[in-house]
CSV table of C-alpha atoms in Angstrom, one decimal:
chain,number,residue,atom,x,y,z
A,1,MET,CA,134.0,-30.4,-174.2
A,2,PRO,CA,132.9,-30.4,-177.9
A,3,ASN,CA,130.2,-32.2,-179.8
A,4,THR,CA,127.2,-31.0,-177.6
A,5,LYS,CA,124.0,-32.1,-179.3
A,6,TYR,CA,121.7,-29.3,-178.1
A,7,SER,CA,118.5,-30.6,-179.6
A,8,TYR,CA,119.1,-33.8,-177.5
A,9,TYR,CA,118.4,-31.8,-174.3
A,10,LEU,CA,114.8,-32.4,-175.2
A,11,LEU,CA,115.3,-36.1,-174.4
A,12,LEU,CA,115.6,-35.2,-170.8
A,13,TYR,CA,112.1,-33.7,-170.8
A,14,LEU,CA,110.3,-36.6,-172.6
A,15,PRO,CA,109.4,-38.4,-169.3
A,16,TYR,CA,107.7,-35.3,-168.0
A,17,LEU,CA,105.9,-34.7,-171.2
A,18,ALA,CA,104.7,-38.3,-171.4
A,19,SER,CA,103.5,-38.3,-167.8
A,20,TRP,CA,101.7,-35.0,-168.4
A,21,ILE,CA,99.9,-36.4,-171.5
A,22,PHE,CA,98.6,-39.3,-169.4
A,23,LYS,CA,97.8,-37.3,-166.3
A,24,SER,CA,94.1,-38.3,-166.6
A,25,SER,CA,95.3,-41.8,-165.6
A,26,ALA,CA,97.0,-41.3,-162.2
A,27,HIS,CA,98.7,-44.7,-162.1
A,28,THR,CA,100.0,-44.5,-165.6
A,29,SER,CA,101.2,-41.0,-165.1
A,30,TYR,CA,103.0,-41.8,-161.9
A,31,LEU,CA,104.8,-44.9,-163.3
A,32,LEU,CA,105.9,-43.0,-166.5
A,33,ALA,CA,107.2,-40.1,-164.3
A,34,TRP,CA,109.0,-42.5,-161.9
A,35,ALA,CA,110.5,-44.7,-164.6
A,36,GLY,CA,111.4,-41.4,-166.4
A,37,SER,CA,114.2,-40.7,-163.9
A,38,PHE,CA,115.9,-43.9,-164.8
A,39,PHE,CA,115.6,-42.9,-168.5
A,40,ILE,CA,117.3,-39.5,-167.6
A,41,PHE,CA,120.2,-41.4,-165.9
A,42,PHE,CA,120.5,-43.6,-169.0
A,43,VAL,CA,120.6,-40.6,-171.4
A,44,CYS,CA,123.2,-38.8,-169.2
A,45,TYR,CA,125.5,-41.8,-168.9
A,46,LYS,CA,125.3,-42.9,-172.5
A,47,GLY,CA,126.7,-39.4,-173.3
A,48,TRP,CA,124.1,-38.7,-176.0
A,49,ILE,CA,123.9,-35.0,-175.2
A,50,LYS,CA,127.5,-34.3,-174.2
A,51,LYS,CA,130.3,-36.8,-173.9
A,52,LEU,CA,131.2,-37.7,-170.4
A,53,PRO,CA,134.6,-36.6,-169.1
A,54,ASP,CA,137.3,-38.9,-170.4
A,55,ASP,CA,140.4,-37.3,-168.8
A,56,LEU,CA,140.1,-40.0,-166.1
A,57,PRO,CA,138.7,-43.6,-166.0
A,58,ILE,CA,135.1,-43.6,-164.7
A,59,LEU,CA,136.1,-45.3,-161.4
A,60,ASP,CA,138.6,-42.5,-160.7
A,61,GLN,CA,136.1,-39.6,-161.2
A,62,LEU,CA,132.9,-40.8,-159.4
A,63,LEU,CA,132.7,-37.8,-157.2
A,64,ARG,CA,132.2,-35.4,-160.1
A,65,PRO,CA,128.6,-33.9,-159.9
A,66,ILE,CA,127.3,-35.7,-163.0
A,67,PHE,CA,127.9,-39.0,-161.2
A,68,PHE,CA,127.7,-38.8,-157.4
A,69,LEU,CA,125.7,-35.6,-156.9
A,70,GLN,CA,123.1,-36.5,-159.5
A,71,ILE,CA,122.7,-40.1,-158.3
A,72,ILE,CA,122.3,-39.1,-154.6
A,73,PHE,CA,120.2,-36.0,-155.1
A,74,ALA,CA,117.9,-37.2,-157.9
A,75,GLY,CA,117.8,-40.7,-156.6
A,76,TYR,CA,116.6,-39.5,-153.2
A,77,MET,CA,114.3,-36.9,-154.6
A,78,ALA,CA,112.7,-38.7,-157.5
A,79,CYS,CA,113.1,-42.5,-157.1
A,80,THR,CA,112.3,-43.2,-153.4
A,81,SER,CA,108.5,-42.5,-153.8
A,82,ILE,CA,107.8,-45.9,-155.1
A,83,PHE,CA,107.5,-47.3,-151.6
A,84,TYR,CA,105.0,-44.6,-150.6
A,85,TYR,CA,103.1,-45.4,-153.8
A,86,PHE,CA,103.0,-49.2,-153.0
A,87,ASN,CA,101.9,-48.4,-149.4
A,88,ALA,CA,99.1,-46.2,-150.8
A,89,LEU,CA,98.0,-49.2,-152.9
A,90,GLY,CA,97.7,-51.2,-149.7
A,91,TYR,CA,100.9,-53.2,-150.0
A,92,GLU,CA,103.6,-53.9,-147.4
A,93,TYR,CA,106.6,-55.1,-149.3
A,94,PHE,CA,105.0,-57.5,-151.8
A,95,THR,CA,102.0,-58.5,-149.6
A,96,TYR,CA,98.6,-56.9,-150.0
A,97,ILE,CA,97.3,-55.9,-146.5
A,98,GLY,CA,95.0,-53.0,-147.4
A,99,ASN,CA,95.2,-49.4,-146.2
A,100,ARG,CA,95.5,-49.3,-142.4
A,101,ASN,CA,96.0,-45.5,-142.3
A,102,PHE,CA,93.9,-42.6,-143.5
A,103,ILE,CA,94.6,-41.6,-147.1
A,104,TYR,CA,93.3,-38.7,-149.2
A,105,SER,CA,90.5,-39.4,-151.5
A,106,ASP,CA,92.6,-38.2,-154.4
A,107,ILE,CA,95.8,-39.7,-153.1
A,108,TYR,CA,96.8,-41.3,-156.4
A,109,GLU,CA,96.3,-38.1,-158.4
A,110,SER,CA,98.4,-36.2,-155.8
A,111,ILE,CA,101.2,-38.8,-155.9
A,112,ALA,CA,101.2,-38.6,-159.7
A,113,LYS,CA,101.2,-34.8,-159.7
A,114,CYS,CA,104.2,-34.6,-157.3
A,115,GLN,CA,106.1,-37.3,-159.2
A,116,ARG,CA,105.6,-35.2,-162.4
A,117,TYR,CA,107.2,-32.3,-160.6
A,118,TYR,CA,110.0,-34.6,-159.4
A,119,VAL,CA,110.9,-35.8,-162.9
A,120,LEU,CA,110.7,-32.3,-164.2
A,121,GLY,CA,113.1,-31.3,-161.5
A,122,HIS,CA,115.4,-34.2,-162.3
A,123,ALA,CA,115.4,-33.2,-166.0
A,124,ALA,CA,116.3,-29.6,-165.2
A,125,LEU,CA,119.0,-30.7,-162.8
A,126,ALA,CA,120.6,-33.0,-165.4
A,127,HIS,CA,120.2,-30.2,-168.0
A,128,GLY,CA,122.1,-27.8,-165.7
A,129,LEU,CA,124.9,-30.4,-164.9
A,130,ILE,CA,125.4,-31.2,-168.6
A,131,ALA,CA,125.3,-27.6,-169.7
A,132,GLY,CA,127.9,-26.7,-167.1
A,133,MET,CA,130.4,-29.5,-168.0
A,134,LYS,CA,133.6,-28.4,-169.6
A,135,TYR,CA,136.3,-31.0,-169.5
A,136,PRO,CA,139.3,-31.2,-169.3
A,137,THR,CA,139.5,-28.3,-166.9
A,138,GLU,CA,142.1,-25.6,-167.3
A,139,LYS,CA,145.0,-26.6,-165.1
A,140,ARG,CA,146.4,-23.4,-163.5
A,141,TYR,CA,148.1,-25.1,-160.5
A,142,ASN,CA,150.0,-28.2,-159.9
A,143,VAL,CA,150.0,-30.1,-156.6
A,144,TYR,CA,153.3,-30.8,-154.7
A,145,ALA,CA,152.7,-33.7,-152.3
A,146,PRO,CA,155.3,-36.5,-152.1
A,147,SER,CA,152.8,-38.5,-150.0
A,148,MET,CA,149.1,-37.9,-150.6
A,149,SER,CA,148.2,-39.8,-147.5
A,150,ASN,CA,150.4,-37.5,-145.4
A,151,LEU,CA,148.8,-34.4,-146.9
A,152,LEU,CA,145.3,-35.7,-146.4
A,153,LEU,CA,146.0,-36.9,-142.9
A,154,GLY,CA,147.6,-33.6,-142.0
A,155,LEU,CA,144.6,-31.7,-143.4
A,156,SER,CA,142.1,-33.8,-141.5
A,157,ILE,CA,144.0,-33.5,-138.2
A,158,PHE,CA,144.4,-29.7,-138.8
A,159,CYS,CA,140.7,-29.2,-139.5
A,160,LEU,CA,139.2,-31.4,-136.8
A,161,PRO,CA,140.3,-29.4,-133.7
A,162,LEU,CA,140.0,-26.1,-135.6
A,163,GLY,CA,136.4,-26.9,-136.4
A,164,TYR,CA,135.6,-27.7,-132.8
A,165,LEU,CA,137.3,-24.5,-131.6
A,166,PHE,CA,135.4,-22.3,-134.1
A,167,SER,CA,132.1,-23.9,-133.1
A,168,LYS,CA,132.6,-22.4,-129.6
A,169,ILE,CA,133.3,-18.9,-131.0
A,170,SER,CA,130.1,-17.2,-132.2
A,171,ALA,CA,131.8,-15.0,-134.8
A,172,LEU,CA,133.5,-18.0,-136.4
A,173,SER,CA,131.0,-20.7,-135.8
A,174,GLN,CA,129.9,-20.7,-139.5
A,175,PHE,CA,133.3,-22.0,-140.5
A,176,SER,CA,133.0,-25.0,-138.1
A,177,VAL,CA,130.6,-26.8,-140.5
A,178,GLN,CA,133.0,-26.4,-143.4
A,179,LEU,CA,136.0,-27.5,-141.4
A,180,ASN,CA,134.3,-30.5,-140.0
A,181,GLY,CA,133.1,-31.6,-143.4
A,182,LEU,CA,136.6,-31.2,-144.9
A,183,SER,CA,138.2,-33.1,-142.0
A,184,PHE,CA,135.6,-35.9,-142.4
A,185,VAL,CA,136.3,-36.3,-146.2
A,186,SER,CA,140.1,-35.9,-146.1
A,187,GLY,CA,140.4,-38.3,-143.2
A,188,THR,CA,138.3,-40.9,-145.0
A,189,ILE,CA,140.3,-40.6,-148.3
A,190,ALA,CA,143.5,-40.6,-146.3
A,191,LEU,CA,142.7,-44.1,-145.1
A,192,ALA,CA,142.3,-45.3,-148.7
A,193,PHE,CA,145.6,-43.7,-149.7
A,194,ALA,CA,147.4,-45.1,-146.7
A,195,ILE,CA,146.4,-48.5,-148.0
A,196,ARG,CA,147.6,-47.6,-151.5
A,197,GLU,CA,150.9,-46.3,-150.3
A,198,HIS,CA,151.5,-49.1,-147.8
A,199,LYS,CA,152.1,-46.6,-144.9
A,200,ARG,CA,151.4,-48.5,-141.7
A,201,MET,CA,151.5,-45.5,-139.3
A,202,ASN,CA,149.2,-43.5,-141.6
A,203,PHE,CA,146.9,-46.4,-141.9
A,204,TRP,CA,146.4,-46.7,-138.1
A,205,ALA,CA,146.1,-42.9,-137.7
A,206,ALA,CA,143.6,-42.7,-140.5
A,207,SER,CA,141.7,-45.7,-139.1
A,208,CYS,CA,141.4,-44.0,-135.8
A,209,LEU,CA,140.0,-40.9,-137.5
A,210,PHE,CA,137.6,-43.0,-139.5
A,211,GLY,CA,136.5,-44.7,-136.3
A,212,LEU,CA,135.9,-41.3,-134.7
A,213,ASN,CA,133.9,-40.1,-137.7
A,214,MET,CA,131.8,-43.3,-137.5
A,215,LEU,CA,131.3,-42.7,-133.8
A,216,SER,CA,130.3,-39.1,-134.4
A,217,ALA,CA,127.9,-40.3,-137.1
A,218,LEU,CA,126.3,-42.8,-134.8
A,219,ASN,CA,125.9,-40.0,-132.2
A,220,SER,CA,124.3,-37.6,-134.7
A,221,GLY,CA,121.0,-39.4,-134.8
A,222,PHE,CA,121.0,-39.4,-138.6
A,223,LYS,CA,121.5,-42.2,-141.1
A,224,GLU,CA,123.2,-40.2,-143.9
A,225,PRO,CA,126.6,-39.5,-142.2
A,226,ILE,CA,127.0,-43.2,-141.4
A,227,ILE,CA,126.2,-44.3,-145.0
A,228,ILE,CA,128.4,-41.5,-146.5
A,229,CYS,CA,131.4,-42.6,-144.3
A,230,VAL,CA,131.2,-46.1,-145.8
A,231,LEU,CA,130.3,-45.0,-149.3
A,232,LEU,CA,133.2,-42.5,-149.6
A,233,LEU,CA,135.7,-45.1,-148.4
A,234,GLY,CA,134.4,-47.6,-150.9
A,235,ILE,CA,134.6,-45.1,-153.8
A,236,PHE,CA,138.3,-44.5,-153.1
A,237,LEU,CA,139.1,-48.2,-152.6
A,238,LEU,CA,137.6,-48.9,-156.0
A,239,PRO,CA,140.7,-47.7,-158.0
A,240,ILE,CA,142.9,-49.8,-155.7
A,241,TYR,CA,141.0,-53.1,-155.7
A,242,GLY,CA,138.8,-52.6,-158.7
A,243,LYS,CA,135.3,-53.9,-159.1
A,244,LYS,CA,135.9,-57.0,-156.9
A,245,ILE,CA,135.2,-54.9,-153.8
A,246,LEU,CA,131.7,-53.9,-155.1
A,247,PRO,CA,130.0,-57.0,-153.7
A,248,VAL,CA,131.5,-56.3,-150.3
A,249,LEU,CA,130.6,-52.6,-150.5
A,250,PHE,CA,127.0,-53.3,-151.6
A,251,SER,CA,126.6,-55.9,-148.8
A,252,ILE,CA,127.7,-53.4,-146.1
A,253,LEU,CA,125.5,-50.7,-147.5
A,254,LEU,CA,122.5,-53.1,-147.6
A,255,ILE,CA,123.1,-54.1,-144.0
A,256,LEU,CA,123.2,-50.5,-143.0
A,257,PHE,CA,120.0,-49.7,-144.8
A,258,ILE,CA,118.3,-52.6,-143.1
A,259,VAL,CA,119.6,-52.0,-139.6
A,260,LEU,CA,119.9,-48.2,-139.3
A,261,PRO,CA,116.2,-47.3,-139.3
A,262,THR,CA,115.7,-49.4,-136.2
A,263,PHE,CA,118.8,-48.1,-134.6
A,264,ILE,CA,118.0,-44.5,-135.3
A,265,GLY,CA,114.4,-44.9,-134.2
A,266,ASN,CA,115.5,-46.3,-130.8
A,267,PHE,CA,118.2,-43.7,-130.5
A,268,ARG,CA,115.9,-40.7,-131.1
A,269,LYS,CA,113.3,-42.1,-128.7
A,270,MET,CA,115.8,-42.5,-125.9
A,271,VAL,CA,117.4,-39.0,-126.5
A,272,SER,CA,114.0,-37.3,-126.5
A,273,ALA,CA,113.2,-39.1,-123.3
A,274,GLY,CA,116.2,-37.6,-121.6
A,275,SER,CA,118.9,-40.2,-122.0
A,276,SER,CA,122.5,-39.1,-122.8
A,277,VAL,CA,123.7,-39.6,-126.4
A,278,GLU,CA,126.2,-42.2,-125.3
A,279,THR,CA,123.6,-44.2,-123.3
A,280,ALA,CA,121.1,-44.0,-126.2
A,281,ARG,CA,123.7,-45.2,-128.7
A,282,ASP,CA,124.8,-48.1,-126.6
A,283,GLU,CA,121.3,-49.2,-125.6
A,284,SER,CA,120.1,-48.9,-129.2
A,285,LEU,CA,122.9,-51.2,-130.4
A,286,ASN,CA,122.2,-53.7,-127.6
A,287,LYS,CA,118.5,-53.8,-128.5
A,288,ILE,CA,119.4,-54.7,-132.1
A,289,LEU,CA,122.1,-57.3,-131.1
A,290,ASN,CA,120.1,-59.0,-128.4
A,291,SER,CA,116.5,-58.7,-129.8
A,292,ASP,CA,114.5,-61.9,-129.8
A,293,ASN,CA,112.4,-60.7,-132.7
A,294,LEU,CA,115.1,-59.0,-134.7
A,295,VAL,CA,113.9,-60.0,-138.2
A,296,GLU,CA,110.3,-59.0,-137.5
A,297,ASN,CA,111.3,-55.7,-135.8
A,298,LEU,CA,113.7,-54.8,-138.7
A,299,ARG,CA,111.0,-55.7,-141.3
A,300,GLU,CA,108.4,-53.5,-139.6
A,301,ASP,CA,110.8,-50.5,-138.9
A,302,ASN,CA,112.2,-50.6,-142.5
A,303,TRP,CA,108.7,-50.4,-144.1
A,304,VAL,CA,107.9,-47.4,-142.0
A,305,PHE,CA,111.3,-45.9,-143.0
A,306,LEU,CA,110.9,-46.7,-146.7
A,307,THR,CA,107.3,-45.3,-146.9
A,308,GLY,CA,107.7,-42.3,-144.6
A,309,ARG,CA,111.2,-41.0,-143.9
A,310,LEU,CA,113.1,-42.1,-147.0
A,311,SER,CA,110.8,-40.3,-149.4
A,312,GLU,CA,109.5,-36.8,-148.8
A,313,ILE,CA,106.6,-37.0,-151.2
A,314,ASP,CA,104.0,-37.1,-148.4
A,315,MET,CA,105.1,-33.6,-147.3
A,316,PHE,CA,105.3,-32.4,-150.9
A,317,ILE,CA,101.7,-33.5,-151.4
A,318,ARG,CA,100.7,-31.4,-148.4
A,319,TYR,CA,102.5,-28.3,-149.8
A,320,THR,CA,100.8,-28.7,-153.2
A,321,LYS,CA,97.4,-28.9,-151.5
A,322,SER,CA,97.9,-25.6,-149.7
A,323,THR,CA,99.8,-23.6,-152.4
A,324,PRO,CA,98.6,-21.8,-154.3
A,325,ASP,CA,94.9,-22.6,-153.3
A,326,LEU,CA,95.2,-21.5,-149.7
A,327,VAL,CA,98.7,-20.0,-149.4
A,328,PRO,CA,99.9,-17.8,-152.4
A,329,PHE,CA,103.2,-18.4,-154.1
A,330,TYR,CA,106.1,-16.8,-152.2
A,331,GLY,CA,107.8,-15.3,-155.3
A,332,ASN,CA,111.3,-14.0,-154.6
A,333,ASN,CA,110.8,-13.9,-150.8
A,334,ILE,CA,112.4,-17.3,-150.0
A,335,LEU,CA,115.5,-16.5,-152.2
A,336,LEU,CA,115.8,-13.0,-150.6
A,337,ASN,CA,115.6,-14.6,-147.1
A,338,GLY,CA,118.4,-16.9,-148.2
A,339,ILE,CA,120.6,-14.1,-149.3
A,340,LYS,CA,120.0,-12.3,-146.0
A,341,THR,CA,121.1,-15.3,-144.0
A,342,ILE,CA,124.6,-15.0,-145.4
A,343,LEU,CA,125.3,-12.0,-143.1
A,344,PRO,CA,127.0,-13.2,-139.9
A,345,ARG,CA,125.2,-12.5,-136.7
A,346,ILE,CA,128.1,-10.4,-135.5
A,347,ILE,CA,127.3,-7.9,-138.3
A,348,TRP,CA,123.5,-8.3,-138.0
A,349,PRO,CA,122.7,-8.9,-134.3
A,350,GLY,CA,119.0,-9.1,-135.1
A,351,LYS,CA,119.4,-11.8,-137.7
A,352,PRO,CA,116.5,-14.3,-137.5
A,353,ASP,CA,117.1,-17.9,-136.6
A,354,ILE,CA,117.3,-19.8,-139.9
A,355,GLU,CA,115.5,-22.8,-138.6
A,356,GLN,CA,112.5,-20.8,-137.4
A,357,LEU,CA,112.5,-18.8,-140.6
A,358,VAL,CA,112.2,-22.0,-142.6
A,359,MET,CA,109.7,-23.6,-140.3
A,360,THR,CA,107.3,-20.7,-140.8
A,361,ARG,CA,106.5,-22.1,-144.2
A,362,VAL,CA,106.0,-25.5,-142.7
A,363,TYR,CA,103.5,-24.2,-140.2
A,364,THR,CA,101.7,-22.0,-142.7
A,365,ALA,CA,101.1,-24.9,-145.0
A,366,GLY,CA,99.9,-27.1,-142.1
A,367,VAL,CA,102.5,-29.8,-142.8
A,368,VAL,CA,103.2,-30.1,-139.0
A,369,ASP,CA,101.6,-28.5,-135.9
A,370,ARG,CA,103.4,-25.6,-134.2
A,371,VAL,CA,103.5,-27.6,-130.9
A,372,SER,CA,105.3,-30.5,-132.6
A,373,ILE,CA,109.0,-30.9,-132.0
A,374,VAL,CA,109.5,-32.4,-135.4
A,375,SER,CA,111.7,-30.5,-137.9
A,376,ALA,CA,110.1,-30.8,-141.4
A,377,LYS,CA,112.1,-28.4,-143.5
A,378,PRO,CA,110.9,-28.2,-147.1
A,379,ALA,CA,113.3,-29.8,-149.6
A,380,PHE,CA,114.9,-27.6,-152.3
A,381,ILE,CA,112.4,-28.6,-155.0
A,382,VAL,CA,109.5,-27.8,-152.6
A,383,ASP,CA,110.9,-24.3,-152.0
A,384,CYS,CA,111.2,-23.9,-155.8
A,385,TYR,CA,107.6,-24.9,-156.2
A,386,LEU,CA,106.5,-22.6,-153.3
A,387,SER,CA,108.2,-19.7,-155.1
A,388,TYR,CA,106.8,-20.0,-158.6
A,389,GLY,CA,105.2,-23.4,-159.1
A,390,ARG,CA,106.3,-25.4,-162.1
A,391,ILE,CA,108.4,-22.7,-163.6
A,392,GLY,CA,110.1,-22.3,-160.3
A,393,ILE,CA,111.1,-26.0,-160.2
A,394,TRP,CA,112.6,-25.8,-163.7
A,395,ILE,CA,114.6,-22.6,-163.1
A,396,GLY,CA,115.7,-23.6,-159.6
A,397,LEU,CA,116.8,-27.1,-160.4
A,398,PHE,CA,118.6,-26.0,-163.6
A,399,LEU,CA,120.5,-23.4,-161.7
A,400,TYR,CA,121.2,-25.9,-158.9
A,401,GLY,CA,122.8,-28.4,-161.4
A,402,PHE,CA,124.6,-25.7,-163.4
A,403,GLY,CA,125.9,-23.9,-160.2
A,404,ALA,CA,127.1,-27.2,-158.6
A,405,GLN,CA,129.0,-28.1,-161.8
A,406,LYS,CA,130.6,-24.7,-162.1
A,407,ILE,CA,131.7,-24.8,-158.5
A,408,SER,CA,133.2,-28.2,-159.1
A,409,LEU,CA,135.1,-27.0,-162.1
A,410,LEU,CA,136.4,-24.0,-160.1
A,411,ALA,CA,137.6,-26.3,-157.4
A,412,GLU,CA,139.5,-28.4,-159.9
A,413,LYS,CA,141.0,-25.3,-161.5
A,414,MET,CA,142.1,-23.9,-158.2
A,415,PHE,CA,143.5,-27.1,-156.7
A,416,GLY,CA,145.3,-28.7,-159.5
A,417,GLY,CA,142.7,-31.1,-160.9
A,418,TYR,CA,140.1,-33.6,-160.0
A,419,PHE,CA,141.6,-35.2,-156.9
A,420,LEU,CA,142.4,-32.3,-154.5
A,421,GLY,CA,139.9,-30.0,-156.2
A,422,ASN,CA,136.8,-32.2,-156.6
A,423,ALA,CA,137.3,-35.3,-154.4
A,424,VAL,CA,138.7,-33.4,-151.4
A,425,MET,CA,137.6,-29.7,-151.6
A,426,PHE,CA,134.3,-29.9,-153.4
A,427,SER,CA,133.2,-33.0,-151.6
A,428,GLY,CA,134.4,-31.8,-148.2
A,429,LEU,CA,133.0,-28.2,-148.4
A,430,PHE,CA,129.9,-28.7,-150.5
A,431,GLN,CA,128.4,-31.9,-149.1
A,432,ILE,CA,125.1,-30.0,-148.6
A,433,LEU,CA,124.7,-30.1,-152.4
A,434,TRP,CA,124.5,-33.9,-152.4
A,435,ARG,CA,121.1,-34.1,-150.7
A,436,GLY,CA,120.0,-30.4,-150.9
A,437,ASN,CA,118.2,-28.5,-148.2
A,438,SER,CA,115.9,-25.5,-147.9
A,439,ILE,CA,117.0,-22.4,-149.8
A,440,GLU,CA,118.1,-20.4,-146.7
A,441,PHE,CA,120.4,-23.2,-145.5
A,442,LEU,CA,121.8,-23.7,-149.0
A,443,THR,CA,122.6,-20.1,-149.8
A,444,ASN,CA,124.3,-19.7,-146.4
A,445,ALA,CA,126.3,-22.9,-146.7
A,446,ILE,CA,127.4,-22.4,-150.3
A,447,PHE,CA,128.6,-18.8,-149.7
A,448,TRP,CA,130.7,-19.6,-146.7
A,449,SER,CA,132.0,-22.8,-148.3
A,450,LEU,CA,133.2,-20.7,-151.2
A,451,VAL,CA,134.9,-18.4,-148.8
A,452,THR,CA,136.6,-21.3,-147.0
A,453,MET,CA,137.7,-22.8,-150.3
A,454,PHE,CA,139.5,-19.5,-151.3
A,455,LEU,CA,141.1,-19.4,-147.8
A,456,PHE,CA,142.5,-22.9,-148.2
A,457,HIS,CA,143.7,-22.1,-151.7
A,458,ALA,CA,145.7,-19.2,-150.3
A,459,PHE,CA,146.9,-21.4,-147.5
A,460,PHE,CA,148.1,-24.2,-149.8
A,461,LYS,CA,149.9,-21.7,-152.0
A,462,ALA,CA,151.7,-20.2,-149.0
A,463,ARG,CA,152.7,-23.7,-147.9
A,464,GLY,CA,154.0,-24.6,-151.3
A,465,VAL,CA,151.4,-27.4,-151.8
A,466,LEU,CA,150.1,-25.5,-154.9
A,467,TYR,CA,152.3,-23.9,-157.5
A,468,LEU,CA,151.5,-22.2,-160.8
A,469,SER,CA,151.7,-24.4,-163.9
A,470,LYS,CA,154.2,-23.2,-166.5
């Protein structure tokens, strides 16, 4: 991809520089850093540094990292703190009610400091994504698939039981995560292609798979799988129906964002109290549908969700207060732990539990108490900060963006282009990159997802789905 304007990379770091210059004014610094993420999005999508891929229409390439991954990862990381900030100011939505909860004496300085780290991380992520872009990709393989909906449906049906079977075999359990993710993505896209190809049987089969995925997402106790189900389907219906489905898609997503916090809150309470998953799911739905004070309950639950669970800035503040003043930087230790987690337990019987390994940092920083049953794993940017502070954030997020982009390009090269390579394989196997996670979970998942991708490449070649370009 020619015409890279290297000096323009500096544009990405202007918001961080501006917010740092005004750090003596916490509110100004915060707002500059928060708005700066939208400036970074603008710079990226105007193509000022490097031209965006033009081998496909924009609507047909939304799952490339520069679009979907950046919007989800950076949006969640850097843009959601605005609700926490308003809450700290004493507002609930647009009404001033004062601070009902304890806040730190230097809360605004702490919020501004963490937001500066967020916008620095976003700039480094975008820098890595843009630096790694090289389109059009080299096309080494072509795809032979008379019916794409048949291929995707078959892939989803093949992976679903295999993933379940592998989850029961300790030596192969690692692959169950990748297979379930691939089944979920290919089944969702199969539904869109069944509509495009007017295949009635495929439509009903894919609809059943989509329904099972939604049911599984409801039973998971997390909001993200439900939203991702709908979002992925919408993305692949866009090329079929065009922008006219956007109002419908946005309306459904808005309803989900409003309703899910209450549903998930009720669901988790009932499960923790000993109810079965099915009972908790059904009762939680009934409470929403039959509530006498539905609007008020949704309003209250959503503000708690927006200010607490949507943004992780409160936990980030706690980490910055303990490190490096009370707890020294970890240096390379977190990364080395991540590399160690790649080894399967069958090879290393004494391999530590990854969850407990990660939670050690949480307890050491005093983010949650050891007797608490809450999981508060540090986000990727937090692990970068805990490793080397500001420079750790820059290096870590740059490598994150650059690495994600290169894996996406590799997938396109191996699987005949954007569709099977990026939309199916990259999105199905590397979903963890959309939201990020602690370094130990990331390194483990990325390594085994790469292994799985190479195995499917060999499988598709053997089945004649992939053949070398002349």
